Amino acid sequence: MEKEITRLDRLNITGEMAAGIVHEIRNPMTTVRGFLQLSRNNPSKEYTDIMIEELDRVHNIVTEFLSVGAQAPTRRSSKHINTVIETLYPLIQSKALTGNHDISLDLGECPPIQLDEKEIRQLVLNLVLNGLDAMPLGGRLKIRTYSDSKQVVMEVKDQGGGIKEEFLAKLGTPFFSTKASGTGLGLSVCYGIAARHDAVIKVQTGEQGTTFFVHFSL
């Protein structure tokens, strides 16, 4: 019975993911088809630009979805996570300013750990962008790092409205998102990257905001 329940759970997840893929890809493809029909009689650069944007969106969705289940070994080397964050800071700050948000860094002393820098950049960016999206105008997002004898921890803390308790168990599930226009793939990618680094993601949330903790073992 346990095996059957597990099998049915997997089928349910597969069904939800398939429905998500269909929904996310069908919308831009419908747009492209509509503008192609209009372009038959009225070719327009504006129509072409819109179609290119929608096709890029499909490409990004497929790329992110494939990276969720990527099993390729990471190319890790000894790096300081603070250096990765500092390298990304100008980009993060630019993203924050567009939403009238503020970014603060509190980077403690951390020993080097085995990281795939490209993947960790993606993890940091995804968590930061999610945090920025969750906040009203003028919110502050804080990135903090610290360590002890067993681990290095990175925190990303926003001042949004928090995540509902019933949604917490679904975090990281592809195509589950609390955002109206979100695909849910960004957080799924984060969980995959963490797993490949033998790291653990934890979440603390409430009305004053949400904090994502990424624990890297030494």
PDB file of C-alpha atoms in Angstrom:
ATOM      1  CA  MET A   1       0.000   0.000   0.000  1.00  0.00           C
ATOM      2  CA  GLU A   2       2.879   2.379   0.837  1.00  0.00           C
ATOM      3  CA  LYS A   3       4.429   1.699  -2.585  1.00  0.00           C
ATOM      4  CA  GLU A   4       1.098   2.362  -4.277  1.00  0.00           C
ATOM      5  CA  ILE A   5       0.615   5.626  -2.360  1.00  0.00           C
ATOM      6  CA  THR A   6       4.132   6.713  -3.343  1.00  0.00           C
ATOM      7  CA  ARG A   7       3.418   5.831  -6.983  1.00  0.00           C
ATOM      8  CA  LEU A   8       0.170   7.815  -6.954  1.00  0.00           C
ATOM      9  CA  ASP A   9       1.905  10.796  -5.349  1.00  0.00           C
ATOM     10  CA  ARG A  10       4.470  10.767  -8.131  1.00  0.00           C
ATOM     11  CA  LEU A  11       1.714  10.578 -10.730  1.00  0.00           C
ATOM     12  CA  ASN A  12      -0.052  13.539  -9.113  1.00  0.00           C
ATOM     13  CA  ILE A  13       3.150  15.596  -9.119  1.00  0.00           C
ATOM     14  CA  THR A  14       3.803  14.623 -12.735  1.00  0.00           C
ATOM     15  CA  GLY A  15       0.259  15.640 -13.647  1.00  0.00           C
ATOM     16  CA  GLU A  16       0.597  19.002 -11.903  1.00  0.00           C
ATOM     17  CA  MET A  17       3.913  19.655 -13.619  1.00  0.00           C
ATOM     18  CA  ALA A  18       2.512  18.692 -17.022  1.00  0.00           C
ATOM     19  CA  ALA A  19      -0.449  21.011 -16.503  1.00  0.00           C
ATOM     20  CA  GLY A  20       1.946  23.773 -15.508  1.00  0.00           C
ATOM     21  CA  ILE A  21       4.109  23.278 -18.579  1.00  0.00           C
ATOM     22  CA  VAL A  22       1.077  23.339 -20.877  1.00  0.00           C
ATOM     23  CA  HIS A  23      -0.286  26.494 -19.243  1.00  0.00           C
ATOM     24  CA  GLU A  24       3.007  28.409 -19.230  1.00  0.00           C
ATOM     25  CA  ILE A  25       3.904  27.535 -22.829  1.00  0.00           C
ATOM     26  CA  ARG A  26       0.422  27.770 -24.333  1.00  0.00           C
ATOM     27  CA  ASN A  27      -0.016  31.452 -23.398  1.00  0.00           C
ATOM     28  CA  PRO A  28       3.005  32.822 -25.306  1.00  0.00           C
ATOM     29  CA  MET A  29       2.427  30.437 -28.223  1.00  0.00           C
ATOM     30  CA  THR A  30      -1.162  31.689 -28.517  1.00  0.00           C
ATOM     31  CA  THR A  31       0.180  35.243 -28.628  1.00  0.00           C
ATOM     32  CA  VAL A  32       2.716  34.357 -31.328  1.00  0.00           C
ATOM     33  CA  ARG A  33       0.037  32.646 -33.426  1.00  0.00           C
ATOM     34  CA  GLY A  34      -2.273  35.638 -33.140  1.00  0.00           C
ATOM     35  CA  PHE A  35       0.374  38.121 -34.245  1.00  0.00           C
ATOM     36  CA  LEU A  36       1.440  35.851 -37.109  1.00  0.00           C
ATOM     37  CA  GLN A  37      -2.141  35.943 -38.358  1.00  0.00           C
ATOM     38  CA  LEU A  38      -2.187  39.756 -38.094  1.00  0.00           C
ATOM     39  CA  SER A  39       1.165  39.955 -39.891  1.00  0.00           C
ATOM     40  CA  ARG A  40      -0.244  38.231 -42.969  1.00  0.00           C
ATOM     41  CA  ASN A  41      -1.952  41.423 -44.042  1.00  0.00           C
ATOM     42  CA  ASN A  42      -0.070  44.000 -41.971  1.00  0.00           C
ATOM     43  CA  PRO A  43       3.625  43.205 -41.423  1.00  0.00           C
ATOM     44  CA  SER A  44       4.899  45.211 -38.473  1.00  0.00           C
ATOM     45  CA  LYS A  45       8.184  45.541 -36.563  1.00  0.00           C
ATOM     46  CA  GLU A  46       6.123  45.909 -33.377  1.00  0.00           C
ATOM     47  CA  TYR A  47       4.431  42.551 -34.015  1.00  0.00           C
ATOM     48  CA  THR A  48       7.808  40.920 -34.724  1.00  0.00           C
ATOM     49  CA  ASP A  49       9.325  42.288 -31.518  1.00  0.00           C
ATOM     50  CA  ILE A  50       6.407  40.965 -29.456  1.00  0.00           C
ATOM     51  CA  MET A  51       6.670  37.529 -31.056  1.00  0.00           C
ATOM     52  CA  ILE A  52      10.423  37.398 -30.376  1.00  0.00           C
ATOM     53  CA  GLU A  53       9.808  38.322 -26.715  1.00  0.00           C
ATOM     54  CA  GLU A  54       7.196  35.591 -26.358  1.00  0.00           C
ATOM     55  CA  LEU A  55       9.433  32.977 -27.990  1.00  0.00           C
ATOM     56  CA  ASP A  56      12.262  34.019 -25.653  1.00  0.00           C
ATOM     57  CA  ARG A  57       9.848  33.493 -22.768  1.00  0.00           C
ATOM     58  CA  VAL A  58       9.122  29.942 -23.936  1.00  0.00           C
ATOM     59  CA  HIS A  59      12.852  29.293 -24.275  1.00  0.00           C
ATOM     60  CA  ASN A  60      13.502  30.550 -20.727  1.00  0.00           C
ATOM     61  CA  ILE A  61      10.684  28.425 -19.289  1.00  0.00           C
ATOM     62  CA  VAL A  62      12.004  25.271 -20.969  1.00  0.00           C
ATOM     63  CA  THR A  63      15.608  26.053 -19.950  1.00  0.00           C
ATOM     64  CA  GLU A  64      14.648  26.641 -16.314  1.00  0.00           C
ATOM     65  CA  PHE A  65      12.495  23.525 -16.235  1.00  0.00           C
ATOM     66  CA  LEU A  66      15.328  21.371 -17.566  1.00  0.00           C
ATOM     67  CA  SER A  67      17.724  22.807 -14.988  1.00  0.00           C
ATOM     68  CA  VAL A  68      15.324  21.785 -12.194  1.00  0.00           C
ATOM     69  CA  GLY A  69      16.058  18.130 -12.823  1.00  0.00           C
ATOM     70  CA  ALA A  70      19.616  18.514 -14.038  1.00  0.00           C
ATOM     71  CA  GLN A  71      21.769  15.682 -12.746  1.00  0.00           C
ATOM     72  CA  ALA A  72      25.085  16.820 -14.249  1.00  0.00           C
ATOM     73  CA  PRO A  73      27.856  16.953 -11.661  1.00  0.00           C
ATOM     74  CA  THR A  74      28.685  20.424 -10.398  1.00  0.00           C
ATOM     75  CA  ARG A  75      32.075  21.940 -11.197  1.00  0.00           C
ATOM     76  CA  ARG A  76      32.968  22.922  -7.678  1.00  0.00           C
ATOM     77  CA  SER A  77      36.106  24.570  -6.415  1.00  0.00           C
ATOM     78  CA  SER A  78      37.134  26.297  -3.202  1.00  0.00           C
ATOM     79  CA  LYS A  79      35.533  29.761  -3.152  1.00  0.00           C
ATOM     80  CA  HIS A  80      34.297  32.372  -0.694  1.00  0.00           C
ATOM     81  CA  ILE A  81      30.535  32.830  -0.870  1.00  0.00           C
ATOM     82  CA  ASN A  82      30.985  36.483   0.144  1.00  0.00           C
ATOM     83  CA  THR A  83      33.000  37.069  -3.034  1.00  0.00           C
ATOM     84  CA  VAL A  84      30.176  35.626  -5.146  1.00  0.00           C
ATOM     85  CA  ILE A  85      27.638  37.908  -3.447  1.00  0.00           C
ATOM     86  CA  GLU A  86      29.866  40.996  -3.768  1.00  0.00           C
ATOM     87  CA  THR A  87      30.357  40.296  -7.481  1.00  0.00           C
ATOM     88  CA  LEU A  88      26.574  40.160  -7.948  1.00  0.00           C
ATOM     89  CA  TYR A  89      25.883  43.222  -5.769  1.00  0.00           C
ATOM     90  CA  PRO A  90      25.838  45.864  -8.568  1.00  0.00           C
ATOM     91  CA  LEU A  91      23.286  43.805 -10.513  1.00  0.00           C
ATOM     92  CA  ILE A  92      21.208  43.135  -7.396  1.00  0.00           C
ATOM     93  CA  GLN A  93      21.286  46.817  -6.462  1.00  0.00           C
ATOM     94  CA  SER A  94      20.161  47.805  -9.956  1.00  0.00           C
ATOM     95  CA  LYS A  95      17.232  45.385  -9.764  1.00  0.00           C
ATOM     96  CA  ALA A  96      16.282  46.771  -6.349  1.00  0.00           C
ATOM     97  CA  LEU A  97      16.343  50.394  -7.491  1.00  0.00           C
ATOM     98  CA  THR A  98      13.854  49.700 -10.282  1.00  0.00           C
ATOM     99  CA  GLY A  99      11.315  48.774  -7.595  1.00  0.00           C
ATOM    100  CA  ASN A 100      12.341  51.537  -5.200  1.00  0.00           C
ATOM    101  CA  HIS A 101      13.776  48.925  -2.848  1.00  0.00           C
ATOM    102  CA  ASP A 102      16.884  48.938  -0.700  1.00  0.00           C
ATOM    103  CA  ILE A 103      19.542  46.231  -0.392  1.00  0.00           C
ATOM    104  CA  SER A 104      21.769  45.743   2.645  1.00  0.00           C
ATOM    105  CA  LEU A 105      24.705  43.359   3.018  1.00  0.00           C
ATOM    106  CA  ASP A 106      25.894  41.892   6.305  1.00  0.00           C
ATOM    107  CA  LEU A 107      28.688  39.552   5.265  1.00  0.00           C
ATOM    108  CA  GLY A 108      30.449  37.857   8.147  1.00  0.00           C
ATOM    109  CA  GLU A 109      33.738  36.017   8.111  1.00  0.00           C
ATOM    110  CA  CYS A 110      33.242  32.727   6.276  1.00  0.00           C
ATOM    111  CA  PRO A 111      35.815  30.131   5.258  1.00  0.00           C
ATOM    112  CA  PRO A 112      36.004  29.038   1.613  1.00  0.00           C
ATOM    113  CA  ILE A 113      33.706  26.170   0.643  1.00  0.00           C
ATOM    114  CA  GLN A 114      33.334  23.952  -2.388  1.00  0.00           C
ATOM    115  CA  LEU A 115      31.068  25.874  -4.781  1.00  0.00           C
ATOM    116  CA  ASP A 116      30.061  25.893  -8.414  1.00  0.00           C
ATOM    117  CA  GLU A 117      30.171  29.671  -8.804  1.00  0.00           C
ATOM    118  CA  LYS A 118      27.803  29.788 -11.782  1.00  0.00           C
ATOM    119  CA  GLU A 119      25.148  27.802  -9.934  1.00  0.00           C
ATOM    120  CA  ILE A 120      25.527  29.739  -6.684  1.00  0.00           C
ATOM    121  CA  ARG A 121      25.126  33.002  -8.597  1.00  0.00           C
ATOM    122  CA  GLN A 122      21.853  31.666  -9.959  1.00  0.00           C
ATOM    123  CA  LEU A 123      20.720  30.570  -6.503  1.00  0.00           C
ATOM    124  CA  VAL A 124      21.483  33.986  -4.983  1.00  0.00           C
ATOM    125  CA  LEU A 125      19.801  35.868  -7.818  1.00  0.00           C
ATOM    126  CA  ASN A 126      16.673  33.713  -7.708  1.00  0.00           C
ATOM    127  CA  LEU A 127      16.269  34.156  -3.947  1.00  0.00           C
ATOM    128  CA  VAL A 128      16.918  37.900  -4.180  1.00  0.00           C
ATOM    129  CA  LEU A 129      14.481  38.429  -7.070  1.00  0.00           C
ATOM    130  CA  ASN A 130      11.797  36.457  -5.231  1.00  0.00           C
ATOM    131  CA  GLY A 131      12.365  38.605  -2.149  1.00  0.00           C
ATOM    132  CA  LEU A 132      12.173  41.849  -4.137  1.00  0.00           C
ATOM    133  CA  ASP A 133       8.961  40.708  -5.849  1.00  0.00           C
ATOM    134  CA  ALA A 134       7.406  39.909  -2.461  1.00  0.00           C
ATOM    135  CA  MET A 135       7.911  43.414  -1.053  1.00  0.00           C
ATOM    136  CA  PRO A 136       5.894  46.614  -1.425  1.00  0.00           C
ATOM    137  CA  LEU A 137       7.634  49.755  -2.681  1.00  0.00           C
ATOM    138  CA  GLY A 138      10.338  50.969  -0.340  1.00  0.00           C
ATOM    139  CA  GLY A 139      11.018  47.574   1.242  1.00  0.00           C
ATOM    140  CA  ARG A 140      14.497  46.506   2.336  1.00  0.00           C
ATOM    141  CA  LEU A 141      16.072  43.164   1.481  1.00  0.00           C
ATOM    142  CA  LYS A 142      18.981  41.932   3.575  1.00  0.00           C
ATOM    143  CA  ILE A 143      21.633  39.401   2.579  1.00  0.00           C
ATOM    144  CA  ARG A 144      23.597  38.011   5.503  1.00  0.00           C
ATOM    145  CA  THR A 145      26.321  35.388   5.820  1.00  0.00           C
ATOM    146  CA  TYR A 146      27.949  33.804   8.851  1.00  0.00           C
ATOM    147  CA  SER A 147      29.617  30.555   9.841  1.00  0.00           C
ATOM    148  CA  ASP A 148      30.483  28.251  12.695  1.00  0.00           C
ATOM    149  CA  SER A 149      32.667  25.191  12.973  1.00  0.00           C
ATOM    150  CA  LYS A 150      30.281  23.036  10.956  1.00  0.00           C
ATOM    151  CA  GLN A 151      28.638  25.232   8.327  1.00  0.00           C
ATOM    152  CA  VAL A 152      28.430  28.424   6.309  1.00  0.00           C
ATOM    153  CA  VAL A 153      24.978  30.019   6.225  1.00  0.00           C
ATOM    154  CA  MET A 154      23.537  32.531   3.786  1.00  0.00           C
ATOM    155  CA  GLU A 155      20.301  34.356   4.644  1.00  0.00           C
ATOM    156  CA  VAL A 156      18.072  36.308   2.279  1.00  0.00           C
ATOM    157  CA  LYS A 157      15.472  38.259   4.253  1.00  0.00           C
ATOM    158  CA  ASP A 158      12.646  40.338   2.758  1.00  0.00           C
ATOM    159  CA  GLN A 159       9.998  42.616   4.250  1.00  0.00           C
ATOM    160  CA  GLY A 160       7.078  41.162   2.346  1.00  0.00           C
ATOM    161  CA  GLY A 161       3.800  39.890   3.735  1.00  0.00           C
ATOM    162  CA  GLY A 162       5.055  36.368   4.405  1.00  0.00           C
ATOM    163  CA  ILE A 163       4.080  33.000   2.931  1.00  0.00           C
ATOM    164  CA  LYS A 164       0.845  31.314   3.943  1.00  0.00           C
ATOM    165  CA  GLU A 165       1.366  28.203   6.041  1.00  0.00           C
ATOM    166  CA  GLU A 166      -0.537  25.986   3.620  1.00  0.00           C
ATOM    167  CA  PHE A 167       1.906  26.948   0.849  1.00  0.00           C
ATOM    168  CA  LEU A 168       5.110  26.113   2.718  1.00  0.00           C
ATOM    169  CA  ALA A 169       5.021  22.392   1.946  1.00  0.00           C
ATOM    170  CA  LYS A 170       4.758  23.150  -1.788  1.00  0.00           C
ATOM    171  CA  LEU A 171       7.736  25.497  -1.981  1.00  0.00           C
ATOM    172  CA  GLY A 172      10.206  24.277  -4.577  1.00  0.00           C
ATOM    173  CA  THR A 173       7.566  22.377  -6.557  1.00  0.00           C
ATOM    174  CA  PRO A 174       7.883  23.258 -10.253  1.00  0.00           C
ATOM    175  CA  PHE A 175       5.067  25.533 -11.464  1.00  0.00           C
ATOM    176  CA  PHE A 176       3.812  26.259  -7.967  1.00  0.00           C
ATOM    177  CA  SER A 177       4.099  29.978  -7.280  1.00  0.00           C
ATOM    178  CA  THR A 178       2.530  32.469  -4.898  1.00  0.00           C
ATOM    179  CA  LYS A 179       3.040  35.181  -7.540  1.00  0.00           C
ATOM    180  CA  ALA A 180       0.310  35.842 -10.107  1.00  0.00           C
ATOM    181  CA  SER A 181       2.743  35.729 -13.028  1.00  0.00           C
ATOM    182  CA  GLY A 182       5.317  33.364 -11.520  1.00  0.00           C
ATOM    183  CA  THR A 183       6.215  29.912 -12.866  1.00  0.00           C
ATOM    184  CA  GLY A 184       7.603  28.546  -9.608  1.00  0.00           C
ATOM    185  CA  LEU A 185      10.687  27.360 -11.477  1.00  0.00           C
ATOM    186  CA  GLY A 186      13.122  29.798  -9.881  1.00  0.00           C
ATOM    187  CA  LEU A 187      12.738  28.331  -6.409  1.00  0.00           C
ATOM    188  CA  SER A 188      12.763  24.789  -7.802  1.00  0.00           C
ATOM    189  CA  VAL A 189      16.125  25.567  -9.398  1.00  0.00           C
ATOM    190  CA  CYS A 190      17.384  26.834  -6.010  1.00  0.00           C
ATOM    191  CA  TYR A 191      16.441  23.589  -4.289  1.00  0.00           C
ATOM    192  CA  GLY A 192      18.163  21.616  -7.045  1.00  0.00           C
ATOM    193  CA  ILE A 193      21.354  23.671  -6.765  1.00  0.00           C
ATOM    194  CA  ALA A 194      21.335  23.302  -2.982  1.00  0.00           C
ATOM    195  CA  ALA A 195      20.940  19.531  -3.271  1.00  0.00           C
ATOM    196  CA  ARG A 196      23.871  19.305  -5.692  1.00  0.00           C
ATOM    197  CA  HIS A 197      25.989  21.229  -3.162  1.00  0.00           C
ATOM    198  CA  ASP A 198      24.868  19.013  -0.254  1.00  0.00           C
ATOM    199  CA  ALA A 199      23.264  22.133   1.196  1.00  0.00           C
ATOM    200  CA  VAL A 200      19.894  22.560   2.913  1.00  0.00           C
ATOM    201  CA  ILE A 201      17.353  25.348   2.378  1.00  0.00           C
ATOM    202  CA  LYS A 202      15.170  26.359   5.316  1.00  0.00           C
ATOM    203  CA  VAL A 203      12.403  28.968   5.475  1.00  0.00           C
ATOM    204  CA  GLN A 204      11.159  31.208   8.252  1.00  0.00           C
ATOM    205  CA  THR A 205       8.127  33.345   7.465  1.00  0.00           C
ATOM    206  CA  GLY A 206       5.619  35.634   9.119  1.00  0.00           C
ATOM    207  CA  GLU A 207       3.706  38.867   8.649  1.00  0.00           C
ATOM    208  CA  GLN A 208       6.944  40.872   8.874  1.00  0.00           C
ATOM    209  CA  GLY A 209       8.583  39.011   5.999  1.00  0.00           C
ATOM    210  CA  THR A 210      10.308  35.817   4.916  1.00  0.00           C
ATOM    211  CA  THR A 211      13.869  34.599   5.385  1.00  0.00           C
ATOM    212  CA  PHE A 212      15.453  31.862   3.278  1.00  0.00           C
ATOM    213  CA  PHE A 213      18.444  30.160   4.912  1.00  0.00           C
ATOM    214  CA  VAL A 214      20.934  28.141   2.825  1.00  0.00           C
ATOM    215  CA  HIS A 215      23.153  25.921   5.019  1.00  0.00           C
ATOM    216  CA  PHE A 216      26.426  24.741   3.433  1.00  0.00           C
ATOM    217  CA  SER A 217      28.329  22.058   5.312  1.00  0.00           C
ATOM    218  CA  LEU A 218      32.066  22.476   5.860  1.00  0.00           C
TER     219      LEU A 218
END
